[in-house]
mmCIF file of C-alpha atoms and ligand atoms in Angstrom:
data_model
loop_
_atom_site.group_PDB
_atom_site.id
_atom_site.type_symbol
_atom_site.label_atom_id
_atom_site.label_comp_id
_atom_site.label_asym_id
_atom_site.label_seq_id
_atom_site.Cartn_x
_atom_site.Cartn_y
_atom_site.Cartn_z
ATOM 1 C CA MET A 259 29.219 14.809 -26.699
ATOM 2 C CA ALA A 260 26.624 17.555 -26.080
ATOM 3 C CA ALA A 261 24.003 16.777 -23.407
ATOM 4 C CA LYS A 262 20.541 15.992 -24.755
ATOM 5 C CA ALA A 263 18.077 18.881 -24.589
ATOM 6 C CA HIS A 264 14.965 18.295 -22.498
ATOM 7 C CA SER A 265 11.513 19.863 -22.392
ATOM 8 C CA THR A 266 9.540 20.303 -19.170
ATOM 9 C CA ALA A 267 5.831 21.030 -18.730
ATOM 10 C CA THR A 268 3.287 20.664 -15.958
ATOM 11 C CA LEU A 269 0.514 18.249 -16.909
ATOM 12 C CA ARG A 270 -2.867 19.130 -15.401
ATOM 13 C CA LEU A 271 -5.080 16.084 -15.694
ATOM 14 C CA SER A 272 -8.470 14.876 -14.580
ATOM 15 C CA VAL A 273 -8.300 11.082 -14.365
ATOM 16 C CA GLY A 274 -11.355 9.415 -12.891
ATOM 17 C CA SER A 275 -12.256 11.535 -9.859
ATOM 18 C CA LEU A 276 -8.640 12.659 -9.358
ATOM 19 C CA ARG A 277 -7.129 16.018 -10.288
ATOM 20 C CA ILE A 278 -3.397 15.802 -10.899
ATOM 21 C CA ALA A 279 -0.819 18.532 -11.552
ATOM 22 C CA HIS A 280 2.423 16.806 -12.391
ATOM 23 C CA PRO A 281 5.664 18.214 -13.866
ATOM 24 C CA ILE A 282 7.044 16.038 -16.634
ATOM 25 C CA THR A 283 10.461 16.222 -18.348
ATOM 26 C CA VAL A 284 11.214 14.405 -21.608
ATOM 27 C CA PRO A 285 13.898 14.592 -24.327
ATOM 28 C CA SER A 286 13.138 17.443 -26.739
ATOM 29 C CA GLY A 287 14.403 15.636 -29.839
ATOM 30 C CA PRO A 288 13.414 12.407 -31.634
ATOM 31 C CA VAL A 289 13.897 9.316 -29.426
ATOM 32 C CA PRO A 290 12.494 5.789 -29.211
ATOM 33 C CA ALA A 291 9.405 5.445 -26.989
ATOM 34 C CA THR A 292 11.448 3.668 -24.296
ATOM 35 C CA GLU A 293 13.163 6.969 -23.471
ATOM 36 C CA ILE A 294 9.994 8.568 -22.177
ATOM 37 C CA LEU A 295 9.182 5.654 -19.866
ATOM 38 C CA PRO A 296 10.823 7.276 -16.804
ATOM 39 C CA ALA A 297 8.494 10.260 -17.298
ATOM 40 C CA LEU A 298 5.461 7.942 -17.635
ATOM 41 C CA GLN A 299 6.530 6.054 -14.496
ATOM 42 C CA GLY A 300 6.598 9.399 -12.642
ATOM 43 C CA LEU A 301 3.118 10.224 -13.955
ATOM 44 C CA VAL A 302 1.679 6.846 -12.861
ATOM 45 C CA ASN A 303 3.363 7.252 -9.447
ATOM 46 C CA ALA A 304 1.669 10.655 -9.084
ATOM 47 C CA VAL A 305 -1.759 9.216 -10.008
ATOM 48 C CA VAL A 306 -1.307 6.333 -7.544
ATOM 49 C CA ALA A 307 -0.144 8.720 -4.780
ATOM 50 C CA ALA A 308 -3.285 10.830 -5.327
ATOM 51 C CA ALA A 309 -5.493 7.701 -5.196
ATOM 52 C CA GLU A 310 -3.779 6.558 -1.987
ATOM 53 C CA GLN A 311 -4.703 9.704 -0.051
ATOM 54 C CA GLY A 312 -6.488 8.723 3.157
ATOM 55 C CA GLN A 313 -6.326 4.968 2.379
ATOM 56 C CA ALA A 314 -4.536 2.362 4.507
ATOM 57 C CA ILE A 315 -2.499 0.301 2.046
ATOM 58 C CA SER A 316 -1.622 -3.188 3.274
ATOM 59 C CA CYS A 317 1.017 -4.064 0.632
ATOM 60 C CA ARG A 318 4.489 -4.528 2.175
ATOM 61 C CA LYS A 319 7.977 -5.511 0.993
ATOM 62 C CA GLY A 320 8.257 -9.307 1.192
ATOM 63 C CA CYS A 321 4.646 -9.965 0.172
ATOM 64 C CA GLY A 322 4.666 -11.047 -3.478
ATOM 65 C CA ALA A 323 1.305 -12.817 -3.684
ATOM 66 C CA CYS A 324 0.094 -10.478 -6.439
ATOM 67 C CA CYS A 325 3.290 -11.168 -8.426
ATOM 68 C CA ARG A 326 1.757 -14.495 -9.515
ATOM 69 C CA GLN A 327 -0.959 -12.723 -11.460
ATOM 70 C CA LEU A 328 -0.905 -12.227 -15.196
ATOM 71 C CA VAL A 329 0.911 -8.898 -15.669
ATOM 72 C CA PRO A 330 0.073 -7.457 -19.125
ATOM 73 C CA VAL A 331 3.039 -5.569 -20.561
ATOM 74 C CA SER A 332 3.139 -3.282 -23.592
ATOM 75 C CA ARG A 333 5.761 -3.436 -26.347
ATOM 76 C CA THR A 334 7.434 -0.234 -25.095
ATOM 77 C CA GLU A 335 7.770 -1.584 -21.563
ATOM 78 C CA GLY A 336 8.943 -4.950 -22.902
ATOM 79 C CA GLU A 337 11.747 -3.220 -24.815
ATOM 80 C CA ARG A 338 12.772 -1.252 -21.715
ATOM 81 C CA LEU A 339 12.801 -4.421 -19.585
ATOM 82 C CA LEU A 340 15.006 -6.186 -22.148
ATOM 83 C CA GLU A 341 17.496 -3.286 -21.921
ATOM 84 C CA LEU A 342 17.413 -3.637 -18.145
ATOM 85 C CA VAL A 343 18.062 -7.388 -18.276
ATOM 86 C CA ARG A 344 20.926 -6.927 -20.758
ATOM 87 C CA ALA A 345 22.617 -4.494 -18.323
ATOM 88 C CA LEU A 346 22.565 -6.961 -15.389
ATOM 89 C CA PRO A 347 25.759 -8.703 -14.244
ATOM 90 C CA PRO A 348 26.151 -12.128 -15.975
ATOM 91 C CA ARG A 349 25.266 -14.206 -12.874
ATOM 92 C CA ARG A 350 22.036 -12.341 -12.230
ATOM 93 C CA ARG A 351 21.171 -12.519 -15.907
ATOM 94 C CA GLU A 352 21.733 -16.279 -15.882
ATOM 95 C CA ALA A 353 19.554 -16.821 -12.806
ATOM 96 C CA LEU A 354 16.834 -14.680 -14.361
ATOM 97 C CA ALA A 355 17.044 -16.603 -17.657
ATOM 98 C CA GLY A 356 16.449 -19.833 -15.694
ATOM 99 C CA ARG A 357 13.357 -18.375 -14.002
ATOM 100 C CA PHE A 358 11.995 -17.095 -17.312
ATOM 101 C CA ALA A 359 12.531 -20.510 -18.933
ATOM 102 C CA ALA A 360 10.719 -22.256 -16.037
ATOM 103 C CA ALA A 361 7.808 -19.785 -16.182
ATOM 104 C CA GLU A 362 7.518 -20.096 -19.967
ATOM 105 C CA ALA A 363 7.499 -23.920 -19.773
ATOM 106 C CA ALA A 364 4.775 -23.916 -17.097
ATOM 107 C CA ILE A 365 2.616 -21.445 -19.043
ATOM 108 C CA GLU A 366 3.029 -23.306 -22.352
ATOM 109 C CA THR A 367 2.343 -26.707 -20.724
ATOM 110 C CA ALA A 368 -0.886 -25.325 -19.268
ATOM 111 C CA GLY A 369 -1.890 -24.088 -22.736
ATOM 112 C CA LEU A 370 -1.878 -20.470 -21.587
ATOM 113 C CA GLY A 371 0.823 -19.230 -23.960
ATOM 114 C CA GLU A 372 -1.830 -17.995 -26.381
ATOM 115 C CA ARG A 373 -5.184 -16.377 -25.773
ATOM 116 C CA ARG A 374 -7.091 -18.818 -28.063
ATOM 117 C CA GLY A 375 -10.325 -16.871 -27.910
ATOM 118 C CA ARG A 376 -10.360 -16.704 -24.104
ATOM 119 C CA SER A 377 -11.530 -13.508 -22.468
ATOM 120 C CA ASP A 378 -8.846 -11.561 -20.572
ATOM 121 C CA ARG A 379 -10.692 -12.415 -17.350
ATOM 122 C CA ASP A 380 -10.700 -16.203 -17.980
ATOM 123 C CA LEU A 381 -7.059 -16.097 -18.977
ATOM 124 C CA SER A 382 -6.140 -14.145 -15.808
ATOM 125 C CA THR A 383 -8.024 -16.590 -13.557
ATOM 126 C CA ALA A 384 -6.394 -19.666 -15.143
ATOM 127 C CA TYR A 385 -3.004 -17.989 -15.038
ATOM 128 C CA PHE A 386 -3.230 -17.073 -11.332
ATOM 129 C CA ALA A 387 -4.341 -20.631 -10.519
ATOM 130 C CA LEU A 388 -1.051 -21.861 -12.058
ATOM 131 C CA GLY A 389 0.901 -19.988 -9.365
ATOM 132 C CA VAL A 390 3.835 -19.055 -11.613
ATOM 133 C CA PRO A 391 5.917 -16.384 -9.851
ATOM 134 C CA CYS A 392 7.062 -13.395 -11.884
ATOM 135 C CA PRO A 393 10.701 -14.108 -12.834
ATOM 136 C CA PHE A 394 11.664 -10.731 -11.356
ATOM 137 C CA LEU A 395 10.382 -11.811 -7.929
ATOM 138 C CA GLU A 396 13.252 -12.610 -5.526
ATOM 139 C CA GLU A 397 12.568 -13.614 -1.911
ATOM 140 C CA GLU A 398 8.984 -12.425 -2.398
ATOM 141 C CA SER A 399 10.180 -8.903 -3.289
ATOM 142 C CA CYS A 400 10.398 -7.182 -6.662
ATOM 143 C CA SER A 401 14.052 -7.203 -7.795
ATOM 144 C CA ILE A 402 13.390 -4.357 -10.269
ATOM 145 C CA HIS A 403 11.185 -2.240 -8.008
ATOM 146 C CA PRO A 404 12.255 1.217 -9.330
ATOM 147 C CA ASP A 405 11.790 -0.038 -12.910
ATOM 148 C CA ARG A 406 8.742 -2.254 -12.433
ATOM 149 C CA PRO A 407 6.022 -2.057 -15.104
ATOM 150 C CA LEU A 408 3.416 0.690 -14.904
ATOM 151 C CA ILE A 409 0.617 -1.754 -14.111
ATOM 152 C CA CYS A 410 2.534 -3.157 -11.102
ATOM 153 C CA ARG A 411 2.578 0.374 -9.641
ATOM 154 C CA GLU A 412 -1.212 0.593 -9.937
ATOM 155 C CA TYR A 413 -1.974 -2.601 -8.012
ATOM 156 C CA LEU A 414 -2.300 -1.980 -4.266
ATOM 157 C CA VAL A 415 -4.783 -3.421 -1.790
ATOM 158 C CA THR A 416 -6.419 -2.224 1.389
ATOM 159 C CA SER A 417 -7.570 -5.715 2.519
ATOM 160 C CA PRO A 418 -5.530 -8.098 4.740
ATOM 161 C CA PRO A 419 -2.486 -9.313 2.720
ATOM 162 C CA GLU A 420 -3.158 -13.042 3.301
ATOM 163 C CA ARG A 421 -6.313 -12.807 1.169
ATOM 164 C CA CYS A 422 -4.217 -11.990 -1.925
ATOM 165 C CA ALA A 423 -2.831 -15.566 -2.066
ATOM 166 C CA SER A 424 -6.298 -17.138 -2.341
ATOM 167 C CA PRO A 425 -7.035 -18.465 -5.865
ATOM 168 C CA THR A 426 -10.558 -17.027 -5.679
ATOM 169 C CA GLN A 427 -9.262 -13.604 -4.571
ATOM 170 C CA GLU A 428 -12.305 -13.449 -2.311
ATOM 171 C CA GLY A 429 -12.315 -10.429 -0.028
ATOM 172 C CA VAL A 430 -9.397 -8.741 -1.825
ATOM 173 C CA ALA A 431 -10.005 -4.993 -1.996
ATOM 174 C CA PRO A 432 -7.781 -3.356 -4.640
ATOM 175 C CA LEU A 433 -7.285 0.383 -4.325
ATOM 176 C CA ALA A 434 -9.342 2.231 -6.945
ATOM 177 C CA VAL A 435 -6.627 3.605 -9.243
ATOM 178 C CA PRO A 436 -7.350 4.918 -12.761
ATOM 179 C CA LYS A 437 -5.473 2.540 -15.075
ATOM 180 C CA VAL A 438 -3.221 5.056 -16.787
ATOM 181 C CA SER A 439 -0.858 2.178 -17.687
ATOM 182 C CA MET A 440 -3.341 1.005 -20.347
ATOM 183 C CA ALA A 441 -2.298 3.970 -22.504
ATOM 184 C CA ALA A 442 1.170 2.440 -22.958
ATOM 185 C CA ARG A 443 -0.397 -0.323 -25.033
ATOM 186 C CA GLY A 444 -0.227 0.532 -28.705
ATOM 187 C CA LEU A 445 1.827 3.646 -27.998
ATOM 188 C CA GLN A 446 4.124 2.715 -30.886
ATOM 189 C CA ASP A 447 1.899 0.697 -33.198
ATOM 190 C CA GLU A 448 -1.713 1.738 -32.509
ATOM 191 C CA ALA A 449 -2.687 -1.915 -31.848
ATOM 192 C CA ASP A 450 -3.818 -2.529 -28.253
ATOM 193 C CA ASP A 451 -1.325 -5.344 -27.888
ATOM 194 C CA TRP A 452 0.295 -6.854 -24.820
ATOM 195 C CA PHE A 453 1.929 -10.002 -23.553
ATOM 196 C CA PRO A 454 2.273 -11.569 -20.078
ATOM 197 C CA LEU A 455 5.412 -10.305 -18.332
ATOM 198 C CA ALA A 456 6.534 -13.872 -17.588
ATOM 199 C CA MET A 457 6.664 -14.443 -21.386
ATOM 200 C CA LEU A 458 9.107 -11.543 -21.930
ATOM 201 C CA MET A 459 11.842 -13.738 -23.392
ATOM 202 C CA ALA A 460 9.397 -15.608 -25.653
ATOM 203 C CA TRP A 461 8.063 -12.243 -26.868
ATOM 204 C CA ALA A 462 11.645 -11.008 -27.405
ATOM 205 C CA ARG A 463 12.296 -13.812 -29.903
ATOM 206 C CA SER A 464 9.558 -12.640 -32.287
ATOM 207 C CA ARG A 465 9.097 -8.985 -31.357
ATOM 208 C CA PRO A 466 8.930 -6.228 -33.984
ATOM 209 C CA ARG A 467 12.380 -4.682 -34.532
ATOM 210 C CA LYS A 468 11.408 -1.492 -36.357
ATOM 211 C CA ALA A 469 10.927 1.270 -33.821
ATOM 212 C CA ALA A 470 9.574 4.748 -34.533
ATOM 213 C CA ARG A 471 11.355 7.834 -33.207
ATOM 214 C CA ARG A 472 9.363 10.851 -32.128
ATOM 215 C CA THR A 473 10.149 13.880 -29.976
ATOM 216 C CA GLY A 474 9.498 13.423 -26.251
ATOM 217 C CA PRO A 475 6.537 15.890 -26.295
ATOM 218 C CA GLU A 476 5.026 14.012 -29.273
ATOM 219 C CA TRP A 477 5.224 10.694 -27.396
ATOM 220 C CA VAL A 478 3.565 12.304 -24.357
ATOM 221 C CA GLN A 479 0.798 13.718 -26.569
ATOM 222 C CA ARG A 480 0.192 10.245 -28.014
ATOM 223 C CA PHE A 481 0.107 8.734 -24.535
ATOM 224 C CA LEU A 482 -2.383 11.339 -23.289
ATOM 225 C CA GLY A 483 -4.408 10.922 -26.501
ATOM 226 C CA ARG A 484 -4.766 7.220 -25.685
ATOM 227 C CA LEU A 485 -6.175 8.266 -22.308
ATOM 228 C CA GLY A 486 -8.696 10.454 -24.094
ATOM 229 C CA ILE A 487 -6.878 13.632 -22.965
ATOM 230 C CA LYS A 488 -5.928 16.155 -25.687
HETATM 231 S S1 LIG B 242 7.790 -6.810 -11.999
HETATM 232 FE FE1 LIG B 242 8.039 -6.803 -9.799
HETATM 233 S S2 LIG B 242 6.098 -5.988 -8.985
HETATM 234 FE FE2 LIG B 242 5.728 -6.600 -11.117
HETATM 235 S S3 LIG B 242 4.952 -8.701 -10.974
HETATM 236 FE FE3 LIG B 242 7.178 -8.829 -11.272
HETATM 237 S S4 LIG B 242 8.054 -8.963 -9.217
HETATM 238 FE FE4 LIG B 242 5.934 -8.228 -9.013
#
């Protein structure tokens, strides 16, 4: 089978106060949106690296306090995560399914499975108070670190790590990172839709199955368009 052709370009972006020049490579032909996620992960990594310059980040492997927060995930990232889960060895998949079922039960029991007119802020506060660990968290470390969602990459703190476990989040100083991840929402469908990462399997049961195919450069254009960059 012939190798897929790829297109490469250097993106020069102004995001917030940051100036980024980042090379990006995507499939040249029509593909589902999930296939450009590696390129978007690289872009978010570059934005975060620029924001980190001169800052002392206190996040360390083994500290998963922030992995009990509500992590909003877009359809495209949800589809990629499902592919990732399907490729895991059966025993890991089984253990993960158990953690997802436990998280879903806790969230549903607390009445947080639906937004029900709550603001995103109220929902996030109630969710964090529940203390449900992300099902991908193993021994307080992310078990899918290279593939973690875009928004997880953007959350870093400069304050002492122990403050992150406090329900009030008092004294937590997140690094100021432009939230490029937001542009992944509605990348396929225009609607600014998302679901909590811990509800991935619940979302999978009713998710839309029809997926558009566009060329890699077209997907990137749409993503940048959602950031207000033409
Ligand atoms: S995906 Fe990884 S980094 Fe993100 S919340 Fe889950 S365990 Fe934490």
